mmCIF file of C-alpha atoms in Angstrom:
data_model
loop_
_atom_site.group_PDB
_atom_site.id
_atom_site.type_symbol
_atom_site.label_atom_id
_atom_site.label_comp_id
_atom_site.label_asym_id
_atom_site.label_seq_id
_atom_site.Cartn_x
_atom_site.Cartn_y
_atom_site.Cartn_z
ATOM 1 C CA MET A 19 42.322 -1.802 -4.007
ATOM 2 C CA ASN A 20 45.653 -0.935 -2.605
ATOM 3 C CA GLY A 21 44.195 2.170 -1.040
ATOM 4 C CA LEU A 22 42.090 0.015 1.235
ATOM 5 C CA THR A 23 45.133 -1.986 2.231
ATOM 6 C CA ILE A 24 47.055 1.152 3.061
ATOM 7 C CA LEU A 25 44.152 2.560 5.031
ATOM 8 C CA LEU A 26 43.768 -0.614 7.009
ATOM 9 C CA ALA A 27 47.489 -0.691 7.565
ATOM 10 C CA PHE A 28 47.494 2.828 8.926
ATOM 11 C CA PHE A 29 44.433 2.100 11.047
ATOM 12 C CA PHE A 30 45.810 -0.965 12.631
ATOM 13 C CA ALA A 31 49.266 0.560 12.907
ATOM 14 C CA GLY A 32 47.788 3.061 15.315
ATOM 15 C CA GLN A 33 46.583 0.322 17.632
ATOM 16 C CA GLU A 34 48.764 -0.696 20.495
ATOM 17 C CA ALA A 35 50.478 -3.881 19.501
ATOM 18 C CA PRO A 36 53.417 -5.663 20.991
ATOM 19 C CA PRO A 37 56.517 -4.792 19.059
ATOM 20 C CA ALA A 38 58.057 -7.705 17.240
ATOM 21 C CA ALA A 39 61.360 -7.749 15.477
ATOM 22 C CA HIS A 40 60.335 -10.508 13.074
ATOM 23 C CA PRO A 41 56.736 -10.822 11.913
ATOM 24 C CA ARG A 42 55.193 -14.242 12.244
ATOM 25 C CA ILE A 43 54.068 -14.188 8.593
ATOM 26 C CA THR A 44 56.663 -13.674 5.893
ATOM 27 C CA ARG A 45 56.132 -11.868 2.648
ATOM 28 C CA ALA A 46 56.736 -15.075 0.738
ATOM 29 C CA GLU A 47 53.869 -16.749 2.531
ATOM 30 C CA LEU A 48 51.563 -13.839 1.706
ATOM 31 C CA ALA A 49 52.671 -13.860 -1.948
ATOM 32 C CA GLY A 50 51.760 -17.508 -2.219
ATOM 33 C CA VAL A 51 48.300 -16.804 -0.913
ATOM 34 C CA GLU A 52 47.953 -13.812 -3.247
ATOM 35 C CA LYS A 53 48.743 -15.948 -6.258
ATOM 36 C CA ASN A 54 46.346 -18.569 -5.072
ATOM 37 C CA PHE A 55 43.628 -15.963 -4.840
ATOM 38 C CA ASP A 56 44.395 -14.600 -8.308
ATOM 39 C CA GLY A 57 44.269 -18.073 -9.721
ATOM 40 C CA ARG A 58 40.893 -18.762 -8.157
ATOM 41 C CA LEU A 59 39.447 -15.459 -9.339
ATOM 42 C CA ALA A 60 40.942 -14.971 -12.783
ATOM 43 C CA TYR A 61 42.255 -18.212 -14.185
ATOM 44 C CA THR A 62 39.364 -20.643 -13.953
ATOM 45 C CA ALA A 63 36.487 -21.510 -16.242
ATOM 46 C CA ASP A 64 34.114 -19.216 -14.376
ATOM 47 C CA ALA A 65 36.678 -16.446 -13.984
ATOM 48 C CA PHE A 66 35.989 -12.858 -13.105
ATOM 49 C CA ASP A 67 37.561 -9.859 -14.816
ATOM 50 C CA LEU A 68 40.467 -9.212 -12.457
ATOM 51 C CA LEU A 69 41.510 -5.561 -12.477
ATOM 52 C CA GLY A 70 44.553 -5.891 -10.277
ATOM 53 C CA PRO A 71 46.479 -8.573 -8.502
ATOM 54 C CA THR A 72 45.527 -9.478 -4.959
ATOM 55 C CA ARG A 73 47.566 -7.762 -2.306
ATOM 56 C CA GLY A 74 47.944 -8.979 1.248
ATOM 57 C CA VAL A 75 49.344 -7.428 4.385
ATOM 58 C CA TYR A 76 49.983 -8.932 7.754
ATOM 59 C CA LEU A 77 49.156 -6.833 10.799
ATOM 60 C CA GLU A 78 50.969 -8.085 13.850
ATOM 61 C CA GLY A 79 48.528 -9.005 16.550
ATOM 62 C CA TYR A 80 45.493 -8.713 14.305
ATOM 63 C CA GLY A 81 45.908 -10.959 11.297
ATOM 64 C CA VAL A 82 46.144 -10.807 7.523
ATOM 65 C CA VAL A 83 44.179 -8.571 5.177
ATOM 66 C CA PHE A 84 43.850 -9.325 1.480
ATOM 67 C CA SER A 85 42.273 -7.003 -1.027
ATOM 68 C CA THR A 86 41.611 -7.104 -4.726
ATOM 69 C CA GLU A 87 39.448 -5.465 -7.379
ATOM 70 C CA LEU A 88 37.464 -7.161 -10.116
ATOM 71 C CA ASN A 89 34.519 -6.873 -12.411
ATOM 72 C CA LEU A 90 31.904 -9.563 -12.037
ATOM 73 C CA ILE A 91 31.673 -9.898 -15.834
ATOM 74 C CA VAL A 92 33.739 -8.731 -18.755
ATOM 75 C CA SER A 93 31.635 -5.732 -19.650
ATOM 76 C CA PRO A 94 30.990 -5.188 -23.353
ATOM 77 C CA ASN A 95 33.024 -2.440 -24.959
ATOM 78 C CA LEU A 96 31.665 0.778 -26.360
ATOM 79 C CA SER A 97 32.879 1.976 -29.736
ATOM 80 C CA PRO A 98 32.355 4.957 -32.034
ATOM 81 C CA PHE A 99 29.748 2.880 -33.823
ATOM 82 C CA HIS A 100 28.120 1.850 -30.559
ATOM 83 C CA PRO A 101 28.695 4.846 -28.301
ATOM 84 C CA ALA A 102 26.024 4.045 -25.724
ATOM 85 C CA PHE A 103 23.998 1.161 -24.397
ATOM 86 C CA GLY A 104 20.243 1.001 -24.405
ATOM 87 C CA LYS A 105 18.136 0.324 -21.365
ATOM 88 C CA ILE A 106 17.650 -3.307 -22.296
ATOM 89 C CA GLU A 107 21.380 -3.907 -22.634
ATOM 90 C CA ILE A 108 22.103 -2.144 -19.350
ATOM 91 C CA ALA A 109 19.452 -4.213 -17.589
ATOM 92 C CA ARG A 110 20.902 -7.386 -19.112
ATOM 93 C CA ILE A 111 24.392 -6.500 -17.851
ATOM 94 C CA ARG A 112 23.012 -5.904 -14.375
ATOM 95 C CA ASP A 113 21.204 -9.240 -14.416
ATOM 96 C CA ARG A 114 24.365 -11.034 -15.444
ATOM 97 C CA LYS A 115 26.259 -9.394 -12.575
ATOM 98 C CA LEU A 116 23.559 -10.293 -10.076
ATOM 99 C CA GLN A 117 23.758 -13.899 -11.226
ATOM 100 C CA ARG A 118 27.526 -13.943 -10.700
ATOM 101 C CA LEU A 119 27.428 -12.406 -7.213
ATOM 102 C CA PRO A 120 26.682 -15.640 -5.261
ATOM 103 C CA LEU A 121 29.576 -17.348 -7.055
ATOM 104 C CA LEU A 122 31.983 -14.633 -5.934
ATOM 105 C CA LYS A 123 30.820 -14.926 -2.331
ATOM 106 C CA GLN A 124 31.244 -18.670 -2.426
ATOM 107 C CA LYS A 125 34.751 -18.276 -3.826
ATOM 108 C CA MET A 126 35.618 -15.730 -1.141
ATOM 109 C CA ARG A 127 34.565 -18.167 1.569
ATOM 110 C CA GLU A 128 36.731 -20.853 -0.016
ATOM 111 C CA MET A 129 39.650 -18.428 -0.250
ATOM 112 C CA LEU A 130 39.329 -17.504 3.421
ATOM 113 C CA ALA A 131 39.429 -21.162 4.394
ATOM 114 C CA ALA A 132 42.357 -21.847 2.070
ATOM 115 C CA SER A 133 44.378 -18.913 3.408
ATOM 116 C CA ALA A 134 43.720 -19.951 6.991
ATOM 117 C CA ALA A 135 44.978 -23.402 6.184
ATOM 118 C CA SER A 136 48.046 -22.270 4.278
ATOM 119 C CA LEU A 137 49.293 -19.661 6.773
ATOM 120 C CA ASP A 138 50.694 -22.143 9.247
ATOM 121 C CA ASN A 139 52.679 -19.612 11.261
ATOM 122 C CA MET A 140 49.703 -17.411 11.928
ATOM 123 C CA PRO A 141 48.303 -17.579 15.450
ATOM 124 C CA PRO A 142 44.894 -19.292 15.493
ATOM 125 C CA GLY A 143 43.208 -16.425 17.301
ATOM 126 C CA GLU A 144 44.082 -13.829 14.660
ATOM 127 C CA GLN A 145 41.781 -12.659 11.893
ATOM 128 C CA VAL A 146 41.757 -13.404 8.197
ATOM 129 C CA VAL A 147 40.161 -10.623 6.166
ATOM 130 C CA LEU A 148 39.386 -10.590 2.458
ATOM 131 C CA ALA A 149 38.096 -7.430 0.795
ATOM 132 C CA VAL A 150 36.967 -7.440 -2.823
ATOM 133 C CA SER A 151 36.101 -4.180 -4.576
ATOM 134 C CA LEU A 152 33.619 -4.563 -7.400
ATOM 135 C CA PHE A 153 34.068 -2.352 -10.408
ATOM 136 C CA HIS A 154 31.061 -0.806 -12.177
ATOM 137 C CA TYR A 155 31.105 1.574 -15.079
ATOM 138 C CA SER A 156 29.373 4.879 -14.531
ATOM 139 C CA TRP A 157 26.790 4.111 -17.218
ATOM 140 C CA GLU A 158 25.798 0.822 -15.628
ATOM 141 C CA ASP A 159 22.743 0.204 -13.483
ATOM 142 C CA TYR A 160 24.405 -1.174 -10.371
ATOM 143 C CA SER A 161 21.427 -0.850 -8.066
ATOM 144 C CA GLY A 162 21.331 -3.884 -5.815
ATOM 145 C CA LEU A 163 24.988 -4.607 -6.498
ATOM 146 C CA PRO A 164 27.568 -3.929 -3.788
ATOM 147 C CA GLY A 165 30.668 -1.870 -4.427
ATOM 148 C CA GLN A 166 32.740 -3.823 -1.957
ATOM 149 C CA ILE A 167 32.440 -7.099 -0.061
ATOM 150 C CA VAL A 168 34.475 -7.730 3.078
ATOM 151 C CA MET A 169 34.607 -11.158 4.718
ATOM 152 C CA GLN A 170 36.318 -11.707 8.013
ATOM 153 C CA ALA A 171 36.766 -14.660 10.344
ATOM 154 C CA GLU A 172 39.065 -15.970 13.045
ATOM 155 C CA ARG A 173 41.656 -18.374 11.665
ATOM 156 C CA GLN A 174 40.965 -21.037 14.252
ATOM 157 C CA LYS A 175 37.268 -21.123 13.366
ATOM 158 C CA LEU A 176 38.025 -21.187 9.672
ATOM 159 C CA LEU A 177 40.073 -24.331 10.122
ATOM 160 C CA SER A 178 37.132 -26.206 11.640
ATOM 161 C CA ASN A 179 34.465 -27.454 9.263
ATOM 162 C CA ALA A 180 31.879 -27.170 12.000
ATOM 163 C CA THR A 181 32.391 -23.491 12.717
ATOM 164 C CA ARG A 182 33.627 -22.195 9.371
ATOM 165 C CA GLU A 183 30.376 -20.985 7.853
ATOM 166 C CA THR A 184 29.038 -19.397 11.028
ATOM 167 C CA ALA A 185 32.362 -17.731 11.824
ATOM 168 C CA ILE A 186 32.554 -15.756 8.595
ATOM 169 C CA ARG A 187 31.211 -12.247 8.959
ATOM 170 C CA THR A 188 30.262 -10.573 5.706
ATOM 171 C CA VAL A 189 29.843 -6.852 5.183
ATOM 172 C CA GLU A 190 28.766 -5.299 1.882
ATOM 173 C CA PHE A 191 29.184 -1.665 0.988
ATOM 174 C CA MET B 11 -95.470 -20.787 -48.724
ATOM 175 C CA SER B 12 -99.061 -21.212 -47.556
ATOM 176 C CA CYS B 13 -100.781 -24.553 -48.099
ATOM 177 C CA SER B 14 -104.220 -23.088 -47.673
ATOM 178 C CA PRO B 15 -106.685 -23.581 -50.607
ATOM 179 C CA PHE B 16 -107.348 -19.808 -50.564
ATOM 180 C CA ASP B 17 -105.238 -16.793 -49.778
ATOM 181 C CA LEU B 18 -104.954 -16.386 -46.014
ATOM 182 C CA ARG B 19 -104.814 -12.564 -46.304
ATOM 183 C CA ASP B 20 -108.179 -12.586 -48.137
ATOM 184 C CA TYR B 21 -109.511 -14.850 -45.467
ATOM 185 C CA TYR B 22 -108.160 -12.570 -42.685
ATOM 186 C CA PHE B 23 -109.624 -9.442 -44.214
ATOM 187 C CA LYS B 24 -112.944 -11.255 -44.871
ATOM 188 C CA GLU B 25 -112.873 -10.912 -48.583
ATOM 189 C CA LEU B 26 -113.649 -14.579 -49.374
ATOM 190 C CA ALA B 27 -116.993 -16.040 -50.230
ATOM 191 C CA GLU B 28 -118.869 -18.004 -47.606
ATOM 192 C CA ASN B 29 -117.976 -21.478 -48.861
ATOM 193 C CA GLU B 30 -114.358 -20.445 -49.430
ATOM 194 C CA ARG B 31 -114.133 -19.009 -45.929
ATOM 195 C CA ARG B 32 -115.500 -22.303 -44.425
ATOM 196 C CA LEU B 33 -113.001 -24.415 -46.322
ATOM 197 C CA THR B 34 -110.192 -22.120 -45.187
ATOM 198 C CA GLU B 35 -111.387 -22.337 -41.582
ATOM 199 C CA VAL B 36 -111.343 -26.134 -41.722
ATOM 200 C CA HIS B 37 -107.853 -26.072 -43.181
ATOM 201 C CA VAL B 38 -106.531 -23.591 -40.631
ATOM 202 C CA LYS B 39 -107.784 -25.738 -37.760
ATOM 203 C CA THR B 40 -105.795 -28.669 -39.035
ATOM 204 C CA CYS B 41 -102.713 -26.819 -40.341
ATOM 205 C CA ALA B 42 -100.378 -25.363 -37.744
ATOM 206 C CA HIS B 43 -98.364 -23.517 -40.328
ATOM 207 C CA CYS B 44 -101.357 -21.614 -41.686
ATOM 208 C CA ARG B 45 -102.548 -20.939 -38.172
ATOM 209 C CA GLU B 46 -99.213 -19.387 -37.355
ATOM 210 C CA GLU B 47 -99.433 -17.283 -40.514
ATOM 211 C CA LEU B 48 -102.793 -16.001 -39.401
ATOM 212 C CA GLU B 49 -101.348 -15.077 -35.993
ATOM 213 C CA ARG B 50 -98.597 -13.046 -37.633
ATOM 214 C CA LEU B 51 -101.159 -11.184 -39.701
ATOM 215 C CA HIS B 52 -103.070 -10.456 -36.551
ATOM 216 C CA GLY B 53 -99.935 -9.177 -34.822
ATOM 217 C CA THR B 54 -99.154 -6.900 -37.760
ATOM 218 C CA GLU B 55 -102.629 -5.431 -37.747
ATOM 219 C CA SER B 56 -102.431 -4.805 -34.022
ATOM 220 C CA ALA B 57 -99.119 -3.009 -34.413
ATOM 221 C CA LEU B 58 -100.507 -0.826 -37.184
ATOM 222 C CA LEU B 59 -103.532 0.038 -35.183
ATOM 223 C CA ALA B 60 -101.349 1.070 -32.234
ATOM 224 C CA LEU B 61 -99.734 3.935 -34.248
ATOM 225 C CA PRO B 62 -101.328 7.373 -33.721
ATOM 226 C CA ASP B 63 -103.116 9.052 -36.586
ATOM 227 C CA GLU B 64 -101.385 12.017 -38.216
ATOM 228 C CA GLU B 65 -102.863 14.944 -39.998
ATOM 229 C CA ILE B 66 -102.279 15.024 -43.694
ATOM 230 C CA PRO B 67 -100.455 18.296 -44.622
ATOM 231 C CA GLN B 68 -102.872 20.739 -46.051
ATOM 232 C CA ARG B 69 -100.279 22.517 -48.289
ATOM 233 C CA ILE B 70 -97.123 21.512 -50.166
ATOM 234 C CA GLY B 71 -94.248 24.008 -50.466
ATOM 235 C CA PHE B 72 -91.965 24.294 -53.538
ATOM 236 C CA VAL B 73 -88.313 25.304 -53.780
ATOM 237 C CA SER B 74 -89.257 27.996 -56.224
ATOM 238 C CA ASP B 75 -91.447 29.677 -53.623
ATOM 239 C CA PRO B 76 -90.039 33.099 -52.565
ATOM 240 C CA VAL B 77 -89.923 31.994 -48.950
ATOM 241 C CA PHE B 78 -87.181 29.525 -49.794
ATOM 242 C CA GLN B 79 -85.039 31.982 -51.828
ATOM 243 C CA PRO B 80 -81.594 32.913 -50.202
ATOM 244 C CA SER B 81 -80.749 36.431 -49.114
ATOM 245 C CA GLY B 82 -78.972 38.932 -51.362
ATOM 246 C CA PHE B 83 -75.712 38.616 -49.485
ATOM 247 C CA ARG B 84 -75.912 34.862 -49.767
ATOM 248 C CA ARG B 85 -76.529 35.030 -53.454
ATOM 249 C CA GLY B 86 -73.625 37.464 -53.939
ATOM 250 C CA TRP B 87 -71.285 35.286 -51.848
ATOM 251 C CA ASP B 88 -72.242 32.203 -53.813
ATOM 252 C CA ALA B 89 -71.814 34.096 -57.066
ATOM 253 C CA LEU B 90 -68.352 35.249 -55.973
ATOM 254 C CA TRP B 91 -67.114 31.731 -55.130
ATOM 255 C CA GLY B 92 -68.753 30.346 -58.206
ATOM 256 C CA SER B 93 -66.724 32.528 -60.589
ATOM 257 C CA ALA B 94 -62.906 32.422 -60.773
ATOM 258 C CA ALA B 95 -62.751 35.751 -62.569
ATOM 259 C CA ARG B 96 -64.708 37.504 -59.854
ATOM 260 C CA LEU B 97 -62.623 35.869 -57.152
ATOM 261 C CA GLY B 98 -59.392 36.989 -58.874
ATOM 262 C CA PHE B 99 -60.655 40.508 -59.250
ATOM 263 C CA VAL B 100 -61.618 40.746 -55.610
ATOM 264 C CA SER B 101 -58.207 39.337 -54.523
ATOM 265 C CA ALA B 102 -56.358 41.896 -56.662
ATOM 266 C CA ALA B 103 -58.489 44.657 -55.241
ATOM 267 C CA MET B 104 -57.749 43.557 -51.664
ATOM 268 C CA LEU B 105 -54.014 43.391 -52.394
ATOM 269 C CA SER B 106 -54.032 46.862 -53.889
ATOM 270 C CA ALA B 107 -55.874 48.181 -50.886
ATOM 271 C CA ALA B 108 -53.359 46.561 -48.518
ATOM 272 C CA LEU B 109 -50.438 48.119 -50.423
ATOM 273 C CA LEU B 110 -52.058 51.491 -50.352
ATOM 274 C CA VAL B 111 -52.702 51.287 -46.615
ATOM 275 C CA PHE B 112 -49.146 50.110 -45.917
ATOM 276 C CA SER B 113 -47.632 52.941 -47.991
ATOM 277 C CA LEU B 114 -49.721 55.505 -46.196
ATOM 278 C CA THR B 115 -49.039 54.217 -42.689
ATOM 279 C CA ARG B 116 -45.281 53.433 -43.136
ATOM 280 C CA PRO B 117 -42.982 55.530 -40.877
ATOM 281 C CA VAL B 118 -40.644 57.890 -42.655
ATOM 282 C CA PRO B 119 -36.977 56.649 -42.395
ATOM 283 C CA GLN B 120 -34.356 58.905 -40.787
ATOM 284 C CA ALA B 121 -32.042 60.532 -43.236
ATOM 285 C CA ASN B 122 -28.428 59.145 -42.988
ATOM 286 C CA ALA B 123 -25.575 61.396 -42.042
ATOM 287 C CA PRO B 124 -23.600 62.478 -45.029
ATOM 288 C CA ALA B 125 -20.471 60.344 -45.680
ATOM 289 C CA PRO B 126 -17.111 61.990 -45.147
ATOM 290 C CA ALA B 127 -15.802 63.538 -48.200
ATOM 291 C CA MET B 128 -13.173 61.090 -49.260
ATOM 292 C CA THR B 129 -12.242 60.212 -52.734
ATOM 293 C CA GLN B 130 -12.146 56.602 -53.848
ATOM 294 C CA THR B 131 -8.498 56.794 -54.802
ATOM 295 C CA ALA B 132 -7.456 58.074 -51.415
ATOM 296 C CA THR B 133 -9.385 55.281 -49.704
ATOM 297 C CA GLN B 134 -7.735 52.620 -51.808
ATOM 298 C CA ALA B 135 -4.261 54.060 -51.206
ATOM 299 C CA ASP B 136 -4.811 54.207 -47.464
ATOM 300 C CA PHE B 137 -6.110 50.653 -47.423
ATOM 301 C CA SER B 138 -3.118 49.418 -49.432
ATOM 302 C CA LYS B 139 -0.725 51.186 -47.109
ATOM 303 C CA ARG B 140 -2.297 49.724 -43.993
ATOM 304 C CA LEU B 141 -2.362 46.261 -45.567
ATOM 305 C CA ASP B 142 1.317 46.526 -46.501
ATOM 306 C CA ASP B 143 2.205 47.669 -43.000
ATOM 307 C CA ALA B 144 0.283 44.808 -41.411
ATOM 308 C CA VAL B 145 1.861 42.232 -43.731
ATOM 309 C CA SER B 146 5.322 43.658 -43.098
ATOM 310 C CA LYS B 147 4.820 43.514 -39.342
ATOM 311 C CA ALA B 148 3.499 39.936 -39.506
ATOM 312 C CA VAL B 149 6.409 38.817 -41.673
ATOM 313 C CA ALA B 150 8.931 40.520 -39.395
ATOM 314 C CA ALA B 151 7.360 38.939 -36.312
ATOM 315 C CA SER B 152 7.330 35.522 -37.943
ATOM 316 C CA GLU B 153 10.960 35.827 -38.994
ATOM 317 C CA ALA B 154 11.972 36.957 -35.522
ATOM 318 C CA ARG B 155 10.087 34.052 -33.997
ATOM 319 C CA GLN B 156 11.753 31.618 -36.364
ATOM 320 C CA VAL B 157 15.173 33.059 -35.638
ATOM 321 C CA ARG B 158 14.529 32.786 -31.908
ATOM 322 C CA GLN B 159 13.309 29.202 -32.224
ATOM 323 C CA THR B 160 16.298 28.295 -34.367
ATOM 324 C CA GLN B 161 18.648 29.812 -31.816
ATOM 325 C CA GLU B 162 16.937 27.932 -28.996
ATOM 326 C CA LEU B 163 17.125 24.688 -30.931
ATOM 327 C CA LEU B 164 20.755 25.272 -31.734
ATOM 328 C CA ALA B 165 21.536 26.083 -28.106
ATOM 329 C CA ALA B 166 19.716 22.953 -26.923
ATOM 330 C CA SER B 167 21.477 20.870 -29.541
ATOM 331 C CA ASP B 168 24.858 22.307 -28.565
ATOM 332 C CA LYS B 169 24.139 21.650 -24.916
ATOM 333 C CA ARG B 170 23.036 18.095 -25.616
ATOM 334 C CA HIS B 171 26.055 17.541 -27.807
ATOM 335 C CA ALA B 172 28.350 18.894 -25.101
ATOM 336 C CA LEU B 173 26.747 16.610 -22.513
ATOM 337 C CA GLU B 174 27.022 13.627 -24.817
ATOM 338 C CA THR B 175 30.650 14.453 -25.541
ATOM 339 C CA GLN B 176 31.347 14.806 -21.856
ATOM 340 C CA ALA B 177 29.636 11.497 -21.125
ATOM 341 C CA MET B 178 31.600 9.886 -23.923
ATOM 342 C CA MET B 179 34.838 11.270 -22.511
ATOM 343 C CA VAL B 180 33.973 9.869 -19.088
ATOM 344 C CA ARG B 181 33.253 6.487 -20.634
ATOM 345 C CA VAL B 182 36.484 6.551 -22.608
ATOM 346 C CA GLN B 183 38.432 7.521 -19.515
ATOM 347 C CA GLU B 184 36.844 4.690 -17.585
ATOM 348 C CA TYR B 185 37.752 2.240 -20.302
ATOM 349 C CA LEU B 186 41.290 3.530 -20.414
ATOM 350 C CA GLU B 187 41.600 3.069 -16.661
ATOM 351 C CA VAL B 188 40.219 -0.442 -16.878
ATOM 352 C CA GLU B 189 42.540 -1.317 -19.718
ATOM 353 C CA LYS B 190 45.440 0.139 -17.764
ATOM 354 C CA LYS B 191 44.554 -2.092 -14.834
ATOM 355 C CA HIS B 192 44.330 -5.073 -17.166
ATOM 356 C CA LEU B 193 47.700 -4.213 -18.563
ATOM 357 C CA ASN B 194 49.236 -3.855 -15.104
ATOM 358 C CA THR B 195 47.811 -7.215 -14.090
ATOM 359 C CA LEU B 196 49.245 -8.837 -17.203
ATOM 360 C CA ILE B 197 52.631 -7.212 -16.669
ATOM 361 C CA LEU B 198 52.761 -8.377 -13.059
ATOM 362 C CA ALA B 199 51.679 -11.866 -14.043
ATOM 363 C CA SER B 200 54.312 -11.867 -16.766
ATOM 364 C CA ASN B 201 56.969 -10.675 -14.337
ATOM 365 C CA ASP B 202 55.991 -13.350 -11.860
ATOM 366 C CA ALA B 203 56.123 -15.957 -14.592
ATOM 367 C CA GLY B 204 59.542 -14.704 -15.651
ATOM 368 C CA ALA B 205 60.824 -14.694 -12.091
ATOM 369 C CA ASN B 206 59.574 -18.237 -11.561
ATOM 370 C CA GLY B 207 61.258 -19.303 -14.780
ATOM 371 C CA ASP B 208 64.501 -17.717 -13.724
ATOM 372 C CA ALA B 209 64.257 -19.403 -10.361
ATOM 373 C CA ARG B 210 63.733 -22.755 -12.066
#
């Protein structure tokens, strides 16, 4: 999770950007958005299994990047009396994850729009990026399930109801 | 049945008296049935007269005449088949003759080569020794095969057990990592809650 943030930070740090003594977005603003994201993902009725708090970073001249890691479902535990899962159980876990995937994408779109609205000091032309890493155990059948979903859109377009849905670009890894 | 006053056959063969014949003639002229009977008699006579005459045989032959007696061979053949004792005797004689002919014409068999001089005891001892050797070899081969199979099974079992243990360790490590992440999330949330409480 945080590795992606650091990578993106290094990547965008290499770009030529106008030096600024005081970033437009403060850490407090980002922390508020992070908590909002955690609340939407982990503390609702249809919560996901959050494996780390959301972390955000502002890249001057580009925008904000948030990343987090979660499991689509709370996977059942193995025990000495149940050391492995059968094929039927593994297939059932995969089906449950596939059913939860559209909900996560919908929540990510809502989170992008909410962050664009809450970051008032962010220039409208800058990007809002949300990256969610999906955790799968090695014994799971995660065929057809992405390992990471990245959604990105320009803040100005996210603020408009007319252009919000078409502005969001989604990439799955 | 004829209704004529006299027999029509006597009338036809002219054996009636004159007055009887006249009365029959009058009746026949008036009776169609009797007239038809007379016509049938006439047809029968004509058919008999059409047959050719045959000579009466001048001599009658009897079965006892010598000309009708069978030949000697025929009489002997009949006598043979007519008596079971004779038939049995002839059959026995033919069988004896066949045996005699077969024994005279049978080819003389080749004399077998003499068997090696080996005592019965020595043969039995050699056979027992070879049997023991064969059984010992078979048992040794079977035991070696079983040992090899057992070793292969044990090796496969050990390998499978090692793989299962390794997979279990990977699963346990994954769970530990996940639980560690859960714990970190809870700690951070708790810290945030504490900081917010302090701020309030």
